[in-house]
Amino acid sequence: MPMKPIFVEFGKKQTSDLVNHQIFVAQATDKHALDSVSRQEFVAVSRASTTTQMLDSVSHQKFVAQAPTAVSARTLRFDESRIALRAVNRDMIPADVPHPSTPPLDVPHIAEQTGNLFSVPSQLGQKWYLPSFSLIDDPDLAFGFAASQTAEIEQATGNPFNKCRFTMTIKKIIPSDAIAWSAENPKGNLREVPLQNLMGDIVIQMVNQQGISESFACSATLTPNDDGTYLFAVDNIFGIRVISLYQGLIAGSSVRCRVSASYQAWGRIPQSHISSNMAMLGTIPIPYSISLDINRKYEADLYRLKYTIASISTPHVIINAEDLRNFNAHQTEFVEFRTLGDVSARYPSISKLYLGVVSRTILVIPSRYVILRESDSCAAVCNALVDSSPGLNAGCKFQFSFTLIPDVSSIDLLLLINEINDQSELELHNLTFHLPRSFKLESESELVTPFLTSFHFVNEATDLHGVTLSTEIREQVGGTPAVANANMFIAQLRITHEPFLTGMLGIRLDDAFPIPIEVPVLLNFTNTQTNGSAGMALRVDEANQKAILENGSSFDLFVTRIALLTPQNVSVVPVGEVIPAKGIFAMDLPADHKELGLLCDCELQIADNLTKTDLFKFVQFQTVDVQNVQYLFSVNATKVNFVTMGIDRIDILITLLNAQDVAITPMVLHKDRPFDSTKILLPLEQAMTELSSMLIAKLNFLDSTKPPVQLTLQNDFSQHPIFLLDDLNEVC
């Protein structure tokens, strides 16, 4: 309970012969300035003891006295537990003011404050502390930025008039110096100073029309929650301040909140409340204030759906500040979803996520696009046709077509959806997830290979999330024959390790999304993907308590992992086994296998050296209207030093190992013509499969007495249309 004021009056070092006790001397201090005539403060200090009674209760207390020159105090008298004032002008003391007493223990003393701590002189093991405040840890479920637009137009800006309700949660904390004292004094008594009249405001920094930075404070209410936190709510944010607050929260700058209050403490009452010739000590209210920087806390995607705006229609999520400036601004609804951090670290088949804040969708961006694999084939076709372009004789062209789909693991996708649905924020529940369905097919697409005449992506795939890649290889006048380039392109498809044949595909989010989303394309058969089970199935063998994986496809499959699904659980199981075509793999049946389902991550089992014959198990080769093609056989001896080695000429004879009856014109190489080639007419299928050949190179020397040297070499001209003849040092 607050103490009533104490009035003390002192004379000018006068003594009274009526007093038989210790004389107290008032000593001046510089702690307070007084408005009295003398403008001096005195602290009564007990210097001695008496034989009758000791001044135990007040020996350490400081009393501030105001001594007007017009009044002379006659006596100071000690009377057991209090100081009795006797003066000539007794009518100066109000009748209802009690005599001075010891400062109370139930409030802190202003004179004993250090930082956030207050000492209690009579109790060394006790401290008072002023509490502090901070923002709560994520997630702040009470956060909200609810703007609304009216039909009114703000005259200063010409923009729609906004108003906003802003809410967040703060918590009371023990300051660091109090925590440190408590740790150093484990048996000490640390007491919180009660705060009264708790209120707050939010301070918004903005630039006015003159380009001058200004701060505006909007008052807030603080409502205590059951868990000891406080709801910090601001309802009076209007006009341009709504946009400034939004931009400050998103940019993580120029926004802070303040908490203010008061607390009761023992100290000197301001002189304006008492007569000018008196000093007063008592329990008085002390102001309290603390400022908290919000920084980038509410920029996170965790809170994206909490920024809303409403006009006439249902509130929708704010995309950016243009929503607050213009009713009819056309802009994208997509923002990158970063609530889960780097999703690719946990789900390698997924690159990024984008949140459609209006449609409430999560767009899953794959790490890459690959060739579609079905149970009995892959979506890869090669069509060979006659090239009727002018100036070409017996020419042909090749059209390769691939259906590409997102290489997203069905297990990764399921685990991702479950993780988002498990988030505590209700705004993240019941979202729709889907893979890209629209593409930027011209400006953002590329394919890295020198063997194609042209290529383009077409959004005509039968798969909802797929895209068709169409390529063409044509005869070029004076250039490499189309069949040779086709073979080189096929050789790229046969690669089973890095570097693969790659490209880039542009993803379209919507017309207004400003940044192109590019996703890699891999063209090989080591990395493929299905749009369903693709022949893999699960059978439960109750008798033997086994779960049987059945490969019903036409391909041997390497199974990396599976997910066993029940209505209550998802269990991911590593496998790492090859299941042959039409084969099975048995594993232990889990105890909970009611309504057991299966998801499977697997790839084609391919040998490190993929032959052309094996490749055509995956690529459907079709001849349309062409039977024979001209094929160019070339030998390059430019690295042979004819002069130094004394070589006059090199005679080259080529024989096809699988078509020895096909005559190939011999070639002659010499120092003035180290490169030679010849064309032959071959059946198309033969030209596209294998052209393994034996080369006999006969070296004739300038020295006629030196006998010729004959070399027998081998080359597959379907893979290497130009044979390099360079290492002849050991021969010569």
XYZ file of C-alpha atoms in Angstrom:
732
model
C 0.000 0.000 0.000
C 1.415 3.443 -0.881
C 2.899 5.414 2.008
C 1.599 8.861 2.844
C 3.982 11.797 2.401
C 6.464 12.781 5.085
C 7.345 16.436 5.792
C 10.634 17.283 7.471
C 11.801 20.757 8.448
C 15.286 21.699 9.650
C 16.757 24.784 11.228
C 20.093 26.415 10.513
C 22.328 24.258 12.717
C 20.480 25.405 15.841
C 20.259 23.274 18.918
C 17.595 23.167 21.535
C 18.227 23.029 25.271
C 14.967 21.097 25.484
C 16.582 18.090 23.817
C 18.642 15.686 25.928
C 19.414 13.358 23.020
C 21.890 13.201 20.134
C 22.000 16.268 17.932
C 21.625 15.607 14.209
C 23.446 17.685 11.721
C 21.901 18.263 8.330
C 24.516 17.845 5.632
C 24.019 19.157 2.095
C 23.966 16.876 -0.946
C 23.867 17.591 -4.670
C 21.281 14.931 -5.537
C 18.214 17.139 -5.920
C 17.623 20.788 -6.728
C 14.985 22.545 -4.717
C 12.762 25.430 -5.669
C 12.924 26.987 -2.234
C 14.772 30.168 -1.360
C 17.840 28.361 -0.081
C 17.835 25.855 -3.037
C 19.750 23.376 -0.865
C 19.104 19.767 0.025
C 20.146 18.124 3.209
C 20.492 14.572 4.175
C 20.003 13.792 7.807
C 22.745 11.437 8.827
C 22.884 9.735 12.147
C 26.410 10.049 13.551
C 26.016 8.906 17.169
C 24.099 6.719 19.491
C 22.230 7.496 22.654
C 21.976 5.673 25.974
C 18.220 5.688 25.848
C 17.310 4.435 22.337
C 19.193 3.655 19.156
C 18.022 4.963 15.773
C 17.945 1.477 14.191
C 14.988 1.922 11.906
C 16.213 5.074 10.218
C 19.983 4.958 10.475
C 20.416 4.179 6.741
C 17.519 6.158 5.305
C 18.059 9.432 3.519
C 15.750 12.311 4.262
C 15.570 15.284 1.990
C 14.810 18.494 3.758
C 13.876 21.920 2.466
C 15.012 24.748 4.694
C 13.482 28.157 3.938
C 15.397 31.069 5.376
C 12.235 32.648 6.693
C 11.508 29.828 9.076
C 13.767 28.607 11.864
C 13.277 25.117 13.134
C 13.613 25.056 16.879
C 14.139 21.478 17.668
C 14.674 18.008 16.243
C 13.632 15.336 18.593
C 13.969 11.563 18.400
C 10.982 9.735 19.774
C 11.422 5.926 19.587
C 10.388 4.876 16.041
C 9.891 8.269 14.387
C 11.233 11.775 14.108
C 8.971 14.311 15.744
C 9.008 17.744 14.253
C 8.572 20.678 16.499
C 8.789 24.130 14.987
C 7.622 27.617 15.568
C 5.375 27.597 12.510
C 3.492 24.330 13.228
C 0.571 25.424 11.076
C 2.710 24.842 7.943
C 2.238 21.044 8.238
C -1.128 19.756 7.033
C -3.133 18.159 9.790
C -3.763 14.912 7.860
C -0.089 14.181 7.097
C 1.380 11.468 9.378
C 4.806 11.612 10.896
C 7.743 10.259 8.842
C 8.353 6.512 8.836
C 10.630 3.869 7.221
C 10.257 3.542 3.393
C 8.099 0.504 2.575
C 9.480 -2.865 1.418
C 6.714 -3.647 -1.063
C 7.928 -1.155 -3.685
C 11.425 -0.528 -5.144
C 13.419 2.528 -4.087
C 14.468 4.907 -6.847
C 17.763 5.689 -5.150
C 18.755 2.009 -5.246
C 18.353 1.447 -9.011
C 21.192 0.054 -11.158
C 20.165 -0.880 -14.679
C 17.000 -2.962 -14.374
C 17.727 -3.910 -10.758
C 16.777 -2.238 -7.464
C 18.592 -3.118 -4.250
C 16.781 -3.518 -0.928
C 19.186 -2.088 1.707
C 17.652 -3.882 4.655
C 17.563 -7.219 2.780
C 20.809 -7.909 0.923
C 19.508 -11.154 -0.599
C 16.621 -9.475 -2.388
C 16.397 -7.543 -5.648
C 13.599 -5.953 -7.601
C 13.831 -6.042 -11.399
C 12.056 -4.226 -14.194
C 10.744 -6.733 -16.774
C 11.557 -6.385 -20.457
C 9.629 -7.381 -23.610
C 10.426 -9.139 -26.897
C 8.694 -10.564 -29.968
C 7.708 -14.202 -29.573
C 9.439 -17.009 -31.462
C 8.042 -18.233 -34.774
C 5.342 -18.981 -35.558
C 3.344 -16.016 -34.333
C -0.162 -17.364 -34.850
C -1.724 -14.016 -33.981
C 0.112 -12.068 -36.674
C -2.179 -10.313 -39.085
C -2.049 -7.468 -41.604
C -5.661 -6.958 -42.641
C -6.023 -3.989 -44.972
C -9.280 -2.815 -46.486
C -9.966 -0.362 -49.266
C -12.827 2.078 -49.339
C -14.385 3.890 -52.242
C -12.760 7.110 -51.060
C -9.639 8.480 -52.771
C -6.844 10.004 -50.758
C -6.396 13.554 -52.050
C -2.663 13.672 -51.367
C -1.839 10.611 -53.494
C -4.875 9.978 -55.702
C -4.811 6.340 -54.543
C -7.565 4.340 -52.873
C -7.913 5.098 -49.180
C -6.661 2.252 -47.020
C -7.173 1.331 -43.431
C -5.495 -1.528 -41.646
C -5.594 -3.681 -38.521
C -2.187 -4.978 -37.482
C -1.723 -7.658 -34.833
C 1.194 -9.593 -33.410
C 2.280 -11.189 -30.150
C 4.889 -10.033 -27.654
C 6.076 -11.600 -24.445
C 7.449 -10.392 -21.137
C 11.010 -11.520 -20.369
C 13.536 -11.231 -17.545
C 16.349 -8.831 -18.560
C 19.911 -10.082 -18.825
C 21.266 -8.271 -15.747
C 18.511 -9.799 -13.635
C 19.282 -13.256 -15.015
C 22.975 -12.735 -14.267
C 22.279 -11.654 -10.671
C 20.002 -14.631 -10.111
C 22.714 -16.982 -11.405
C 25.280 -15.437 -9.071
C 22.838 -15.524 -6.145
C 20.947 -18.825 -6.421
C 19.435 -18.339 -2.972
C 18.483 -14.742 -3.619
C 14.938 -13.436 -3.928
C 14.324 -11.802 -7.322
C 11.019 -9.945 -7.482
C 9.376 -8.457 -10.565
C 8.295 -4.845 -10.424
C 4.556 -4.798 -11.256
C 3.748 -2.685 -14.313
C 0.560 -0.662 -14.512
C -1.384 0.948 -17.369
C 0.275 -1.190 -20.038
C -0.104 0.241 -23.555
C 1.860 0.525 -26.766
C 2.213 1.958 -30.235
C 3.808 1.063 -33.558
C 6.232 3.543 -35.113
C 6.242 3.767 -38.912
C 9.057 5.488 -40.804
C 8.026 7.099 -44.079
C 9.133 9.818 -46.490
C 6.738 12.715 -47.035
C 6.070 14.569 -50.268
C 8.974 16.916 -49.572
C 11.369 13.953 -49.399
C 11.825 14.291 -45.652
C 11.832 11.197 -43.479
C 9.153 11.264 -40.794
C 8.067 8.923 -38.028
C 4.437 8.316 -37.160
C 3.180 6.480 -34.120
C -0.131 4.614 -34.121
C -1.432 3.639 -30.701
C -1.878 -0.031 -29.819
C -3.664 -2.037 -27.175
C -2.044 -4.863 -25.231
C -4.316 -7.694 -24.161
C -2.904 -10.441 -21.913
C -3.198 -14.034 -23.140
C -3.562 -17.126 -20.998
C 0.053 -18.189 -21.669
C 1.525 -14.946 -20.319
C 2.021 -13.323 -23.729
C 0.253 -10.198 -24.968
C -1.755 -9.512 -28.101
C -0.376 -6.303 -29.590
C -3.138 -4.795 -31.765
C -3.238 -1.566 -33.804
C -6.532 -0.507 -35.393
C -5.900 3.098 -36.376
C -3.542 2.851 -39.368
C -4.823 4.846 -42.331
C -3.884 6.026 -45.818
C -0.270 6.088 -46.917
C 0.817 4.726 -43.547
C -0.719 1.358 -44.473
C 1.590 1.102 -47.501
C 4.579 2.296 -45.455
C 3.880 -0.307 -42.790
C 3.527 -3.070 -45.398
C 6.756 -2.111 -47.141
C 8.575 -1.820 -43.836
C 7.458 -5.273 -42.717
C 8.323 -6.897 -46.055
C 11.659 -5.102 -46.390
C 12.515 -5.687 -42.737
C 13.240 -2.058 -41.861
C 11.808 1.151 -40.417
C 9.153 -0.500 -38.227
C 9.318 -0.848 -34.475
C 6.864 -1.200 -31.661
C 6.956 0.465 -28.269
C 5.577 -0.709 -24.957
C 4.892 1.866 -22.257
C 3.607 1.607 -18.696
C 4.310 2.904 -15.179
C 5.296 1.371 -11.882
C 5.182 2.455 -8.235
C 8.441 3.319 -6.483
C 9.616 5.171 -3.359
C 11.135 8.517 -4.224
C 10.918 12.276 -4.092
C 7.530 13.648 -5.099
C 7.815 16.405 -7.730
C 7.834 19.834 -6.070
C 4.946 21.096 -8.175
C 2.653 18.954 -6.023
C 3.649 20.503 -2.685
C 4.345 23.865 -1.087
C 7.581 25.520 -2.158
C 8.996 25.490 1.344
C 8.703 21.753 1.859
C 10.208 18.507 0.466
C 8.275 15.267 0.221
C 9.153 11.567 -0.120
C 6.598 8.917 -0.946
C 5.338 6.247 -3.338
C 5.061 7.798 -6.784
C 4.399 6.489 -10.355
C 7.520 6.122 -12.519
C 7.199 6.003 -16.340
C 8.390 2.885 -18.188
C 9.080 2.454 -21.941
C 10.864 -0.016 -24.232
C 11.257 -0.136 -28.026
C 11.384 -3.374 -30.063
C 12.686 -3.613 -33.638
C 10.527 -5.895 -35.778
C 13.260 -6.271 -38.455
C 12.536 -9.064 -40.996
C 10.474 -11.334 -38.756
C 7.226 -11.048 -40.701
C 8.848 -11.105 -44.144
C 9.028 -14.921 -44.050
C 6.713 -16.985 -46.252
C 5.303 -18.342 -43.017
C 3.279 -15.119 -42.820
C 2.617 -14.489 -46.533
C -0.993 -15.572 -46.347
C -1.579 -13.279 -43.363
C -1.183 -10.123 -45.485
C -4.689 -9.591 -46.836
C -6.701 -6.852 -48.466
C -10.446 -6.507 -48.941
C -12.529 -4.119 -50.964
C -16.041 -5.223 -51.871
C -15.165 -8.861 -52.456
C -13.798 -11.488 -50.119
C -10.360 -10.639 -48.690
C -7.451 -11.952 -50.734
C -3.748 -12.150 -50.100
C -1.624 -9.103 -50.915
C 0.871 -9.793 -53.691
C 2.878 -6.589 -53.344
C 2.412 -2.904 -52.575
C 0.559 -2.326 -55.848
C -2.437 -4.087 -54.308
C -2.561 -1.257 -51.791
C -2.207 1.472 -54.421
C -4.509 0.352 -57.191
C -7.770 -1.604 -57.234
C -7.202 -2.979 -60.733
C -3.464 -3.653 -60.911
C -2.696 -6.767 -62.976
C 0.112 -8.683 -61.359
C 1.268 -12.166 -60.596
C -0.191 -14.134 -57.726
C 2.956 -16.211 -57.250
C 5.681 -15.711 -54.667
C 8.495 -18.096 -53.843
C 7.493 -20.262 -50.897
C 10.423 -20.367 -48.448
C 8.699 -21.414 -45.236
C 10.379 -24.843 -45.328
C 13.809 -23.462 -46.190
C 15.801 -25.190 -48.931
C 13.417 -27.984 -49.958
C 15.918 -29.403 -52.442
C 18.165 -30.453 -49.549
C 15.461 -32.795 -48.201
C 13.664 -33.557 -51.461
C 16.348 -33.723 -54.197
C 13.864 -34.147 -57.036
C 12.220 -30.790 -56.191
C 13.954 -27.504 -56.948
C 11.652 -24.775 -55.599
C 8.100 -24.058 -54.526
C 5.911 -21.132 -55.535
C 2.805 -20.109 -53.640
C -0.222 -18.855 -55.548
C -1.681 -16.642 -52.866
C -4.998 -16.087 -54.652
C -5.619 -19.591 -55.980
C -4.111 -21.114 -52.800
C -1.910 -23.464 -54.779
C 1.652 -24.676 -54.351
C 3.431 -24.989 -57.687
C 6.174 -27.614 -57.416
C 9.157 -26.842 -59.647
C 11.060 -30.037 -60.542
C 14.822 -30.311 -60.425
C 14.772 -31.363 -64.107
C 12.709 -32.751 -66.982
C 13.485 -36.220 -68.343
C 12.110 -38.703 -70.884
C 8.805 -40.335 -69.977
C 9.078 -44.050 -69.257
C 6.091 -46.363 -69.568
C 5.799 -50.055 -68.755
C 6.762 -51.308 -72.221
C 8.428 -48.365 -73.927
C 9.940 -44.933 -73.557
C 8.467 -41.832 -75.146
C 11.270 -41.469 -77.705
C 10.723 -41.839 -81.448
C 13.008 -41.420 -84.462
C 11.401 -41.005 -87.903
C 13.563 -41.259 -91.029
C 12.224 -39.535 -94.145
C 13.385 -38.590 -97.641
C 14.706 -35.038 -97.716
C 13.309 -33.492 -100.901
C 15.080 -30.166 -100.433
C 16.441 -28.683 -103.706
C 20.040 -29.548 -104.571
C 20.112 -32.777 -102.585
C 20.612 -36.213 -104.087
C 19.426 -39.246 -102.128
C 19.234 -37.117 -99.027
C 17.265 -37.879 -95.909
C 16.165 -36.173 -92.718
C 15.611 -37.447 -89.202
C 12.943 -36.289 -86.806
C 13.379 -37.185 -83.148
C 10.484 -36.657 -80.757
C 10.581 -36.984 -76.948
C 7.888 -36.576 -74.301
C 9.450 -34.927 -71.269
C 7.894 -34.894 -67.797
C 9.014 -33.558 -64.390
C 11.512 -35.870 -62.749
C 9.773 -35.566 -59.373
C 9.824 -38.555 -57.065
C 6.315 -39.520 -55.994
C 7.766 -40.237 -52.546
C 9.360 -36.774 -52.315
C 6.077 -35.179 -53.354
C 4.048 -37.073 -50.755
C 6.484 -36.279 -47.943
C 6.534 -32.605 -48.969
C 2.735 -32.360 -48.919
C 2.622 -34.013 -45.497
C 5.256 -31.631 -44.134
C 3.339 -28.554 -45.277
C 0.038 -29.914 -43.955
C 1.712 -30.536 -40.591
C 2.591 -26.854 -40.215
C 0.777 -25.168 -37.354
C -0.385 -22.222 -39.479
C -3.959 -22.809 -40.531
C -3.386 -20.702 -43.657
C -1.095 -23.444 -45.005
C -3.695 -26.176 -44.672
C -5.857 -27.428 -47.539
C -3.603 -26.002 -50.242
C -3.645 -27.529 -53.725
C -0.371 -28.935 -55.064
C 0.465 -29.369 -58.715
C 3.385 -29.560 -61.124
C 3.892 -27.008 -63.937
C 1.340 -27.143 -66.731
C 2.387 -24.151 -68.791
C 5.693 -23.287 -70.403
C 7.591 -20.443 -72.030
C 8.538 -22.411 -75.099
C 10.466 -19.921 -77.172
C 12.663 -17.453 -75.362
C 13.603 -19.615 -72.377
C 14.290 -22.953 -74.105
C 17.572 -24.375 -75.345
C 19.239 -27.685 -76.234
C 23.005 -28.054 -76.173
C 24.086 -30.154 -79.181
C 25.792 -29.284 -82.502
C 24.196 -32.130 -84.450
C 20.629 -30.822 -84.761
C 19.401 -28.651 -87.565
C 16.517 -27.346 -85.459
C 14.497 -28.075 -82.323
C 11.476 -26.720 -80.500
C 9.376 -27.522 -77.449
C 5.648 -27.996 -77.958
C 2.997 -27.998 -75.256
C 1.159 -30.922 -76.873
C 2.198 -33.851 -74.684
C -0.461 -36.363 -73.747
C 0.754 -36.120 -70.162
C -0.875 -33.205 -68.302
C 2.443 -32.004 -66.907
C 4.586 -32.952 -69.901
C 6.015 -31.165 -72.898
C 7.080 -32.509 -76.299
C 10.591 -31.902 -77.614
C 10.752 -32.121 -81.433
C 14.114 -32.089 -83.204
C 15.164 -32.355 -86.849
C 18.393 -33.266 -88.605
C 18.483 -32.353 -92.314
C 20.976 -32.612 -95.127
C 23.120 -29.503 -95.478
C 24.665 -28.654 -98.849
C 28.402 -29.019 -98.422
C 27.963 -30.166 -94.833
C 28.038 -33.401 -92.892
C 25.427 -35.884 -94.133
C 22.268 -36.041 -92.051
C 22.771 -39.715 -91.245
C 26.188 -38.976 -89.755
C 24.793 -36.205 -87.590
C 21.930 -38.479 -86.567
C 24.405 -41.102 -85.461
C 26.324 -38.524 -83.444
C 23.104 -37.349 -81.826
C 22.232 -40.956 -80.963
C 25.699 -41.357 -79.458
C 24.861 -38.502 -77.088
C 21.664 -40.282 -76.082
C 23.682 -43.408 -75.259
C 25.824 -41.678 -72.626
C 25.268 -43.227 -69.195
C 27.298 -40.756 -67.103
C 28.028 -37.053 -66.962
C 28.154 -34.997 -69.101
C 24.690 -35.778 -70.427
C 22.914 -34.177 -73.339
C 21.222 -31.238 -71.679
C 18.920 -28.347 -72.396
C 16.769 -25.777 -70.651
C 13.009 -25.395 -70.452
C 11.143 -22.247 -69.406
C 8.306 -22.599 -66.885
C 5.385 -20.190 -67.046
C 3.741 -19.303 -63.721
C 1.390 -16.685 -65.089
C 1.559 -13.795 -67.546
C 2.630 -11.249 -64.948
C 5.396 -13.209 -63.211
C 8.515 -11.117 -63.919
C 11.345 -13.631 -63.485
C 11.810 -16.547 -65.897
C 11.846 -19.954 -64.210
C 14.326 -22.178 -66.025
C 14.526 -25.924 -65.409
C 17.229 -28.239 -66.839
C 16.360 -30.920 -69.399
C 18.264 -34.235 -69.456
C 18.097 -36.383 -72.598
C 19.326 -39.868 -71.726
C 17.916 -43.178 -70.573
C 19.773 -43.394 -67.288
C 17.370 -40.803 -65.901
C 13.727 -41.343 -66.819
C 10.444 -40.927 -64.967
C 6.977 -42.442 -64.983
C 3.565 -40.844 -64.710
C 2.247 -43.720 -62.613
C 3.266 -47.169 -61.506
C 4.754 -48.091 -64.942
C 4.335 -51.770 -64.234
C 5.438 -51.863 -60.585
C 2.908 -53.388 -58.193
C 2.682 -54.620 -54.605
C 1.219 -57.941 -53.546
C 0.672 -58.979 -49.919
C 1.534 -62.581 -49.051
C -0.250 -63.071 -45.743
C 0.736 -66.741 -45.446
C 4.464 -65.977 -45.522
C 4.144 -62.447 -44.126
C 5.867 -60.962 -47.150
C 5.350 -57.864 -49.260
C 6.030 -58.825 -52.884
C 7.220 -56.193 -55.358
C 6.267 -57.238 -58.870
C 7.940 -55.737 -61.947
C 5.357 -56.123 -64.676
C 7.241 -53.943 -67.158
C 9.411 -55.005 -70.089
C 12.553 -53.503 -68.551
C 14.929 -54.491 -65.793
C 14.483 -51.860 -63.084
C 16.826 -50.719 -60.342
C 14.646 -49.895 -57.312
C 16.269 -47.345 -54.995
C 13.477 -47.056 -52.406
C 9.785 -47.582 -51.859
C 7.153 -46.022 -49.623
C 4.613 -48.301 -47.955
C 1.382 -46.423 -47.340
C -1.396 -47.018 -44.852
C -4.200 -44.618 -43.870
C -2.210 -43.748 -40.744
C 1.421 -43.941 -41.790
C 4.032 -43.515 -44.530
C 7.067 -45.757 -44.202
C 10.014 -45.138 -46.562
C 12.123 -48.253 -47.078
C 15.484 -48.324 -48.961
C 15.763 -51.224 -51.423
C 18.779 -50.864 -53.736
C 17.976 -53.975 -55.767
C 17.515 -54.819 -59.447
C 14.166 -56.425 -60.224
C 14.295 -58.075 -63.664
C 11.516 -57.653 -66.164
C 8.476 -59.695 -65.058
C 10.409 -60.541 -61.871
C 9.634 -60.090 -58.168
C 11.332 -58.968 -54.988
C 10.151 -60.113 -51.557
C 10.511 -58.164 -48.333
C 9.125 -58.462 -44.820
C 5.528 -57.427 -44.417
C 5.069 -54.594 -41.904
C 2.858 -55.246 -38.893
C 0.465 -52.479 -39.941
C -0.459 -53.419 -43.509
C -4.157 -52.714 -43.660
C -4.980 -51.060 -47.017
C -1.278 -51.165 -47.870
C -0.242 -49.016 -50.829
C 3.002 -48.516 -52.744
C 5.093 -45.699 -54.166
C 8.336 -46.609 -55.920
C 11.506 -44.794 -57.018
C 13.261 -46.775 -59.747
C 15.258 -46.362 -62.964
C 16.119 -48.454 -66.004
C 18.937 -50.869 -65.284
C 21.468 -49.911 -67.991
C 24.980 -51.185 -68.551
C 27.795 -48.662 -68.442
C 28.457 -49.262 -72.163
C 25.057 -48.879 -73.800
C 25.226 -50.255 -77.318
C 23.225 -48.924 -80.211
C 21.242 -52.175 -80.301
C 20.319 -51.714 -76.643
C 19.440 -48.080 -77.272
C 16.854 -49.010 -79.894
C 14.996 -50.937 -77.186
C 14.146 -47.507 -75.819
C 13.965 -45.439 -79.025
C 11.315 -46.425 -81.550
C 12.991 -46.220 -84.958
C 10.591 -45.786 -87.879
C 11.385 -45.456 -91.596
C 8.651 -43.518 -93.365
C 9.548 -43.185 -97.068
C 13.292 -43.681 -97.256
C 15.138 -46.973 -97.854
C 18.744 -46.101 -98.714
C 20.908 -43.216 -97.646
C 24.270 -41.871 -98.683
C 26.851 -42.287 -95.947
C 30.169 -40.469 -95.818
C 33.314 -42.316 -94.753
C 36.257 -40.013 -93.977
C 39.888 -40.388 -92.890
C 41.896 -37.509 -91.446
C 45.719 -37.696 -91.471
C 46.509 -34.023 -90.909
C 48.555 -34.899 -87.819
C 50.854 -37.168 -89.816
C 54.168 -35.428 -90.702
C 54.685 -36.885 -94.180
C 58.025 -35.102 -94.806
C 59.708 -35.964 -91.511
C 58.581 -39.578 -91.682
C 59.524 -39.872 -95.329
C 56.027 -40.972 -96.391
C 55.065 -40.506 -100.009
C 51.398 -41.531 -99.691
C 48.995 -43.641 -97.580
C 46.527 -45.933 -99.344
C 43.284 -46.541 -97.376
C 41.008 -49.511 -97.980
C 37.771 -49.839 -95.903
C 35.695 -52.986 -95.481
C 32.364 -53.155 -93.619
C 32.486 -56.131 -91.281
C 28.730 -56.815 -91.426
C 28.398 -56.028 -95.178
C 31.619 -57.084 -96.843
C 29.980 -57.134 -100.259
C 29.489 -53.370 -100.161
C 32.217 -51.764 -102.234
C 33.858 -48.662 -100.778
C 36.071 -46.549 -103.032
C 39.712 -46.572 -101.831
C 41.192 -43.310 -100.556
C 44.702 -41.886 -100.994
C 46.343 -39.479 -98.518
C 49.575 -37.505 -99.038
C 51.185 -34.357 -97.688
C 49.197 -32.084 -100.018
C 45.910 -33.893 -99.332
C 45.933 -35.388 -95.815
C 42.112 -35.615 -95.653
C 39.928 -37.753 -97.912
C 36.378 -39.118 -97.921
C 33.980 -41.185 -99.955
C 30.207 -41.690 -100.080
C 28.394 -44.969 -100.359
C 24.730 -45.888 -100.598
C 23.558 -47.949 -97.630
C 20.250 -49.296 -96.335
C 18.967 -46.823 -93.761
C 18.640 -49.312 -90.929
C 22.216 -50.418 -91.447
C 23.455 -46.850 -91.475
C 21.638 -46.146 -88.201
C 22.727 -49.236 -86.290
C 26.379 -50.188 -86.675
C 29.129 -49.545 -89.233
C 32.005 -51.467 -87.740
C 34.793 -51.450 -90.295
C 38.309 -52.717 -90.887
C 40.778 -50.209 -92.307
C 43.970 -51.253 -94.085
C 46.407 -48.345 -94.244
C 49.406 -48.939 -96.577
C 52.319 -46.531 -96.008
C 54.473 -45.937 -99.113
C 57.837 -44.194 -98.532
C 59.836 -41.713 -100.604
C 62.804 -44.070 -100.376
C 61.897 -46.677 -102.968
C 64.280 -49.151 -101.356
C 62.235 -49.082 -98.148
C 59.384 -51.593 -98.264
C 55.815 -50.394 -97.621
C 54.263 -50.828 -94.152
C 50.714 -52.083 -93.823
C 48.524 -51.291 -90.772
C 45.239 -52.960 -89.862
C 42.872 -50.662 -87.903
C 39.231 -50.727 -86.792
C 36.515 -48.067 -86.468
C 32.740 -47.842 -86.149
C 31.828 -45.142 -88.639
C 28.321 -44.822 -87.184
C 29.902 -43.444 -84.007
C 33.000 -41.849 -85.541
C 32.284 -40.830 -89.159
C 35.781 -39.337 -89.403
C 38.619 -41.674 -88.573
C 41.733 -39.935 -87.186
C 45.034 -41.356 -88.368
C 47.737 -39.801 -86.236
C 49.974 -42.182 -84.252
C 52.504 -43.550 -86.802
C 55.825 -42.787 -85.054
C 56.331 -46.330 -83.813
C 55.559 -47.742 -87.249
C 58.053 -45.583 -89.082
